[in-house]
Coordinates of C-alpha atoms and ligand atoms in Angstrom, one line a residue:
M2 CA -19.2 -39.4 5.1
S3 CA -21.2 -39.1 8.1
K4 CA -21.6 -42.2 10.0
Y5 CA -24.9 -41.3 10.8
P6 CA -27.8 -42.4 7.5
L7 CA -29.3 -38.8 5.8
I8 CA -32.7 -40.0 5.2
V9 CA -33.6 -36.6 3.2
R10 CA -32.0 -33.3 1.8
A11 CA -34.7 -30.8 2.5
V12 CA -33.1 -28.6 0.6
E13 CA -29.8 -29.6 -1.7
W14 CA -27.4 -28.4 -5.2
V15 CA -27.8 -29.9 -8.1
D16 CA -26.0 -28.9 -11.3
G17 CA -26.5 -25.0 -10.4
K18 CA -30.4 -25.0 -9.3
V19 CA -32.0 -24.6 -6.4
R20 CA -33.5 -27.6 -5.2
W21 CA -36.1 -28.3 -2.6
I22 CA -38.2 -31.6 -1.0
N23 CA -43.1 -29.3 -1.1
T24 CA -42.9 -30.0 3.3
N25 CA -46.6 -28.6 1.9
L26 CA -46.6 -32.4 -0.3
L27 CA -46.7 -36.1 0.4
P28 CA -44.9 -38.4 -0.7
Y29 CA -42.0 -36.2 0.6
E30 CA -39.1 -37.4 -1.0
E31 CA -40.7 -37.4 -4.2
L32 CA -42.3 -34.5 -4.7
Y33 CA -38.8 -32.5 -5.8
E34 CA -39.2 -28.9 -7.1
E35 CA -36.2 -27.1 -8.5
S36 CA -35.3 -23.7 -9.4
Q37 CA -32.4 -21.1 -10.2
D38 CA -34.8 -18.8 -10.4
H39 CA -34.4 -16.3 -6.5
E40 CA -38.0 -14.4 -7.1
R41 CA -39.6 -19.1 -7.1
I42 CA -37.6 -19.3 -3.3
A43 CA -38.6 -16.5 -2.3
R44 CA -42.1 -17.8 -3.0
A45 CA -41.3 -21.2 -1.6
I46 CA -40.0 -19.6 1.7
E47 CA -42.8 -18.0 2.1
S48 CA -45.3 -20.4 0.9
M49 CA -43.4 -22.5 3.3
E50 CA -42.0 -25.1 0.8
I51 CA -39.5 -24.6 2.4
R52 CA -39.6 -24.2 5.9
G53 CA -37.3 -24.5 9.3
A54 CA -35.1 -21.4 10.4
P55 CA -31.7 -23.3 9.0
A56 CA -33.3 -24.5 6.2
I57 CA -34.7 -20.8 5.0
G58 CA -30.6 -19.7 5.0
V59 CA -29.6 -22.8 3.1
A60 CA -32.2 -22.3 0.8
A61 CA -31.3 -18.7 0.3
A62 CA -28.0 -18.6 0.3
L63 CA -28.5 -21.7 -3.0
A64 CA -30.7 -19.5 -4.5
I65 CA -28.2 -16.0 -4.6
A66 CA -25.5 -18.5 -5.8
A67 CA -28.1 -20.2 -8.9
T68 CA -28.2 -16.4 -9.5
A69 CA -25.6 -15.2 -9.7
L70 CA -25.2 -18.6 -12.5
K71 CA -28.3 -17.6 -14.0
F72 CA -26.9 -14.7 -15.3
S73 CA -23.6 -15.5 -17.5
N74 CA -23.6 -12.6 -19.7
I75 CA -22.8 -9.8 -17.5
N76 CA -20.1 -8.3 -18.3
S77 CA -19.3 -6.0 -15.7
V78 CA -18.9 -6.7 -11.9
D79 CA -21.3 -3.9 -10.4
E80 CA -23.7 -5.4 -13.1
L81 CA -23.9 -8.1 -10.8
K82 CA -23.6 -6.8 -7.3
D83 CA -26.2 -5.0 -8.5
I84 CA -28.7 -8.1 -9.6
I85 CA -27.2 -9.9 -6.2
S86 CA -27.8 -6.9 -4.0
K87 CA -31.6 -6.9 -5.4
A88 CA -31.4 -11.0 -5.1
I89 CA -31.0 -10.6 -1.5
E90 CA -33.3 -8.4 -0.6
R91 CA -35.7 -9.9 -2.0
L92 CA -34.9 -12.9 -0.4
R93 CA -34.7 -10.6 3.5
R94 CA -38.4 -10.3 3.1
T95 CA -39.6 -13.7 2.4
R96 CA -40.0 -14.5 6.7
P97 CA -39.4 -11.6 9.0
T98 CA -38.1 -14.3 11.9
A99 CA -36.6 -16.9 11.6
F100 CA -32.4 -15.3 12.8
N101 CA -30.7 -17.7 10.1
L102 CA -32.0 -16.3 7.3
F103 CA -30.8 -13.4 8.0
W104 CA -27.3 -14.4 9.0
A105 CA -26.6 -16.5 5.9
L106 CA -27.5 -13.4 4.0
N107 CA -25.4 -10.7 6.3
R108 CA -22.5 -14.4 4.6
I109 CA -23.1 -13.6 1.1
S110 CA -23.5 -9.5 2.0
N111 CA -19.9 -9.3 3.7
V112 CA -18.5 -11.1 0.2
L113 CA -20.4 -8.4 -1.7
S114 CA -18.6 -6.4 -0.4
R115 CA -15.4 -7.4 -1.2
N116 CA -13.5 -5.8 -4.5
Y117 CA -13.0 -8.7 -7.6
S118 CA -11.0 -8.3 -10.6
S119 CA -12.7 -10.0 -12.8
V120 CA -16.3 -11.3 -13.9
E121 CA -16.4 -14.3 -13.2
A122 CA -13.9 -14.0 -9.2
L123 CA -17.0 -12.9 -8.0
R124 CA -19.6 -15.1 -9.1
K125 CA -16.9 -18.2 -8.0
A126 CA -17.0 -16.7 -4.3
I127 CA -20.2 -15.9 -4.0
V128 CA -20.9 -19.3 -5.3
D129 CA -18.4 -21.1 -2.3
E130 CA -19.4 -18.9 0.2
A131 CA -23.0 -20.9 -0.4
L132 CA -21.8 -23.7 -1.2
S133 CA -20.0 -23.2 2.4
I134 CA -23.0 -22.6 4.1
Y135 CA -24.7 -25.7 2.9
H136 CA -22.2 -27.8 3.7
E137 CA -21.6 -26.6 6.9
D138 CA -25.6 -26.4 7.9
I139 CA -25.8 -30.9 7.5
E140 CA -21.9 -30.8 9.4
T141 CA -23.8 -28.2 12.1
N142 CA -26.3 -30.6 12.8
I143 CA -24.1 -33.5 13.0
K144 CA -22.2 -32.0 15.6
I145 CA -25.8 -30.2 18.0
G146 CA -26.3 -34.5 17.1
E147 CA -23.4 -35.8 19.0
I148 CA -22.4 -33.2 22.1
G149 CA -26.3 -33.6 22.6
E150 CA -27.3 -37.2 22.5
K151 CA -25.2 -36.7 25.3
L152 CA -28.3 -35.4 27.3
I153 CA -30.5 -38.6 26.1
D154 CA -30.4 -41.4 28.1
D155 CA -31.3 -45.1 27.5
G156 CA -35.4 -45.4 28.4
D157 CA -36.1 -41.4 27.5
T158 CA -39.3 -40.9 26.2
I159 CA -38.5 -37.4 25.1
L160 CA -41.0 -34.8 23.0
T161 CA -40.6 -32.3 20.5
H162 CA -42.6 -29.9 19.0
C163 CA -42.7 -28.4 15.8
N164 CA -40.5 -29.7 13.3
A165 CA -36.7 -29.1 14.2
G166 CA -35.9 -32.5 12.3
A167 CA -34.3 -33.3 8.4
L168 CA -36.7 -31.0 6.5
A169 CA -36.1 -28.1 8.8
T170 CA -32.7 -28.5 7.7
A171 CA -30.5 -28.5 5.0
A172 CA -30.5 -32.2 6.7
F173 CA -30.5 -34.7 10.5
G174 CA -32.1 -31.6 12.2
T175 CA -31.9 -30.2 15.2
A176 CA -34.0 -31.8 17.9
L177 CA -34.3 -34.3 16.4
G178 CA -31.0 -34.4 15.0
V179 CA -29.8 -35.3 18.4
I180 CA -33.3 -38.1 19.3
R181 CA -31.4 -39.6 16.1
A182 CA -27.4 -39.4 17.3
A183 CA -28.9 -40.7 20.9
W184 CA -30.8 -43.6 19.2
Y185 CA -28.1 -44.6 16.7
N186 CA -26.0 -44.6 19.4
G187 CA -27.9 -47.1 20.3
K188 CA -30.1 -46.0 23.2
K189 CA -33.7 -47.4 23.2
I190 CA -35.5 -44.1 23.4
K191 CA -39.5 -42.9 22.2
V192 CA -40.4 -39.7 21.0
I193 CA -44.3 -37.8 21.6
A194 CA -44.4 -35.1 18.8
T195 CA -46.7 -32.9 19.4
E196 CA -49.3 -31.8 16.4
T197 CA -48.4 -28.4 16.4
R198 CA -51.0 -26.5 15.2
P199 CA -52.1 -24.7 12.7
V200 CA -49.6 -25.6 10.5
L201 CA -49.3 -29.0 11.4
Q202 CA -45.8 -29.5 11.0
G203 CA -45.2 -32.1 14.0
A204 CA -47.9 -34.3 12.5
R205 CA -46.7 -34.2 9.4
L206 CA -43.7 -33.9 9.1
T207 CA -41.5 -35.1 12.5
V208 CA -43.9 -38.5 12.4
W209 CA -43.3 -39.4 8.5
E210 CA -39.1 -38.8 10.1
L211 CA -39.1 -40.5 13.0
K212 CA -41.7 -43.9 11.7
K213 CA -39.1 -43.3 8.1
E214 CA -36.1 -44.7 10.2
G215 CA -38.5 -47.3 13.0
I216 CA -38.3 -44.5 15.7
P217 CA -40.8 -44.9 18.1
V218 CA -43.3 -41.9 17.7
T219 CA -46.5 -40.8 19.4
L220 CA -48.9 -38.3 18.1
V221 CA -50.0 -36.1 20.6
T222 CA -52.3 -33.4 20.4
D223 CA -51.4 -29.7 21.5
N224 CA -53.5 -29.5 24.4
M225 CA -52.3 -32.7 25.5
V226 CA -48.9 -32.1 26.5
G227 CA -49.5 -30.7 30.7
Y228 CA -52.1 -33.8 31.0
I229 CA -48.7 -36.1 30.2
M230 CA -46.4 -34.2 31.5
Y231 CA -49.1 -34.6 35.3
K232 CA -48.7 -38.3 33.8
G233 CA -45.0 -38.1 34.7
L234 CA -44.7 -39.6 30.5
V235 CA -41.9 -37.6 29.6
N236 CA -38.5 -37.1 30.9
K237 CA -37.3 -34.8 28.8
V238 CA -38.3 -32.1 25.9
I239 CA -36.2 -31.3 23.0
V240 CA -37.1 -28.3 21.1
G241 CA -35.6 -26.3 18.3
A242 CA -35.3 -22.8 17.9
D243 CA -35.9 -20.4 15.7
R244 CA -34.1 -17.1 16.8
I245 CA -32.0 -17.2 20.2
L246 CA -31.0 -13.5 21.5
L247 CA -28.0 -13.1 24.2
D248 CA -29.7 -13.3 27.3
G249 CA -31.6 -17.3 26.4
F250 CA -35.2 -16.1 24.9
V251 CA -35.3 -18.2 22.9
I252 CA -38.1 -17.5 20.1
N253 CA -39.7 -21.4 18.0
K254 CA -42.7 -22.2 17.2
I255 CA -45.8 -21.0 18.6
G256 CA -47.0 -23.3 21.5
T257 CA -43.4 -23.5 23.0
Y258 CA -43.6 -20.8 25.3
S259 CA -46.7 -23.3 27.3
I260 CA -44.7 -26.0 26.8
A261 CA -41.9 -24.6 28.7
I262 CA -44.3 -23.8 31.8
I263 CA -45.7 -27.0 31.9
A264 CA -42.0 -28.7 31.5
K265 CA -41.4 -26.3 34.4
R266 CA -44.3 -26.7 36.8
H267 CA -43.4 -30.9 36.4
G268 CA -39.5 -30.9 36.6
V269 CA -38.9 -31.3 33.4
P270 CA -35.9 -30.6 31.9
F271 CA -36.2 -28.0 28.6
Y272 CA -33.7 -28.2 26.4
V273 CA -33.4 -25.9 22.9
A274 CA -30.9 -26.9 20.2
A275 CA -30.3 -25.0 17.6
P276 CA -26.8 -23.7 16.2
T277 CA -24.7 -21.1 16.7
S278 CA -26.2 -19.1 14.0
T279 CA -29.7 -19.1 15.1
I280 CA -28.2 -16.3 17.6
D281 CA -28.7 -13.3 17.5
P282 CA -26.3 -11.0 18.5
V283 CA -27.0 -7.9 18.8
S284 CA -31.0 -7.9 19.1
S285 CA -33.1 -7.2 22.3
I286 CA -36.5 -8.5 23.1
N287 CA -38.5 -5.4 22.0
D288 CA -37.2 -6.0 18.2
I289 CA -37.7 -9.2 16.8
V290 CA -40.7 -8.7 14.6
I291 CA -42.7 -12.5 15.4
E292 CA -44.6 -13.2 12.0
E293 CA -48.3 -12.8 12.2
R294 CA -50.0 -15.8 8.8
N295 CA -52.5 -15.8 7.0
A296 CA -56.5 -15.9 9.4
N297 CA -57.1 -18.6 7.1
E298 CA -54.2 -21.2 8.1
V299 CA -56.2 -21.1 11.2
R300 CA -59.6 -20.7 9.9
Y301 CA -58.9 -24.0 7.8
I302 CA -57.5 -27.3 8.2
M303 CA -54.0 -27.7 5.6
N304 CA -56.0 -24.9 2.8
K305 CA -59.2 -28.5 2.9
M306 CA -61.8 -28.1 5.3
L307 CA -63.2 -25.2 6.8
I308 CA -63.0 -25.6 10.5
T309 CA -65.1 -22.3 11.7
M310 CA -67.2 -19.7 10.4
P311 CA -65.3 -18.0 7.4
D312 CA -65.2 -14.4 8.6
V313 CA -64.2 -15.4 12.5
D314 CA -61.3 -12.4 13.8
V315 CA -58.4 -14.8 13.6
L316 CA -54.7 -14.5 15.7
N317 CA -52.1 -16.7 14.1
P318 CA -48.9 -15.6 15.2
A319 CA -46.3 -18.0 14.4
F320 CA -43.7 -17.5 17.1
D321 CA -43.6 -17.1 20.3
V322 CA -41.0 -16.2 23.1
T323 CA -39.6 -18.1 25.7
P324 CA -37.3 -16.9 28.8
P325 CA -34.3 -17.4 29.9
E326 CA -36.0 -19.1 32.7
L327 CA -37.1 -21.3 32.2
V328 CA -34.7 -23.0 29.4
T329 CA -32.4 -25.8 30.8
S330 CA -29.8 -24.7 28.2
I331 CA -29.6 -24.6 25.0
I332 CA -27.6 -27.2 22.6
T333 CA -25.4 -25.5 20.0
E334 CA -22.9 -27.3 17.4
K335 CA -20.4 -25.7 19.7
G336 CA -21.0 -27.4 23.0
I337 CA -23.7 -26.9 25.2
I338 CA -24.6 -23.3 27.0
E339 CA -26.1 -23.3 30.5
P340 CA -27.1 -20.2 32.7
P341 CA -26.7 -17.7 33.2
F342 CA -26.8 -18.0 29.4
R343 CA -25.7 -14.0 28.3
E344 CA -21.6 -14.9 29.8
N345 CA -22.4 -18.0 28.4
I346 CA -23.3 -17.0 25.1
M347 CA -20.7 -14.6 24.8
K348 CA -18.4 -16.8 25.3
I349 CA -19.1 -19.2 22.7
L350 CA -19.4 -17.5 20.6
S351 CA -16.2 -15.7 21.4
L352 CA -17.6 -11.9 22.2
Ligands
MRU418 C1 -35.2 -26.0 13.1 S1 -36.1 -24.1 13.3 C2 -37.7 -24.5 14.8 C3 -38.0 -24.9 14.5 O1 -38.5 -25.4 15.8 C4 -39.7 -24.7 14.4 O2 -40.4 -23.3 14.8 C5 -39.9 -24.5 13.1 O3 -40.0 -25.7 12.5 C6 -39.8 -23.1 11.9 O4 -40.9 -22.9 12.4 P1 -41.2 -22.8 10.5 O5 -42.5 -22.2 10.1 O6 -42.2 -24.3 10.4 O7 -40.1 -23.1 9.2

């Protein structure tokens, strides 16, 4: 049992089904969706009902467990392995950038590659692994919070981007987990949240989470960051990550790179909080696929209000890359990683 309240569970396992909060719709805590169907869950990931790297990984693992239970009258191990392999392949194609998705599905694939004496034994092994991924996510986030909060001082004003909170994980959050742990350990902090165009995760989700717990939060538009740092209104930045490379490149929500440059210019520490499951130990920067999302996310506000000419050309990369020289340190559940990143990340991953 955590000493911190878990205000909301973005993704959970209820009676053999995956239950999630549709983060596209308010009020978030009342609009649960539920399914045992991996195709429905894949679409929920694509449409960002479920979003945030750790939450996507957990949802994909639980989707596979639900699939294993759904096909209850399978007679052979090979038949169930075949169904599960196809579901894994479908889920792999949902979003290309967040590493936790591939990490979680690889863990399930490893379970699949072993030998089983019965369908039941295979089914149990899949469900056990998925549930471990789910529970580990919550424990990991709390550890990140407790380790990271030591970097926070009473009176800090912390800028965060996008939503690396409870709604981006199974519960608690990564960057917001650090903020939460500092708050519950009595530090009087304030948060500045960027709205995070075009999908507005900062305005919609981060503000909602922090206000729910009474943590002081001020909303700014993305283009105000230079001004507020110039005015000395921020003394730390903490963001999450969708993928971290061994060299310390951080792939995170579009806009993160600009914030890191501005922070460097003004001597503001730039921290990244993420589980080690976000660290991609094999890819190099040229291998990374930055997801390009639908142009209408930019042309319209939340699919509703058209704010430009309907046929204008649009760029809509969902993520950008922050180079290691702009990163002060990376907060993980195994400790704080400082430069030189390659050496220290390899140490922490025991590579
Ligand atoms: C904790 S996930 C990393 C976040 O900092 C952020 O980039 C994010 O929320 C992921 O983006 P999203 O496109 O909403 O799935």
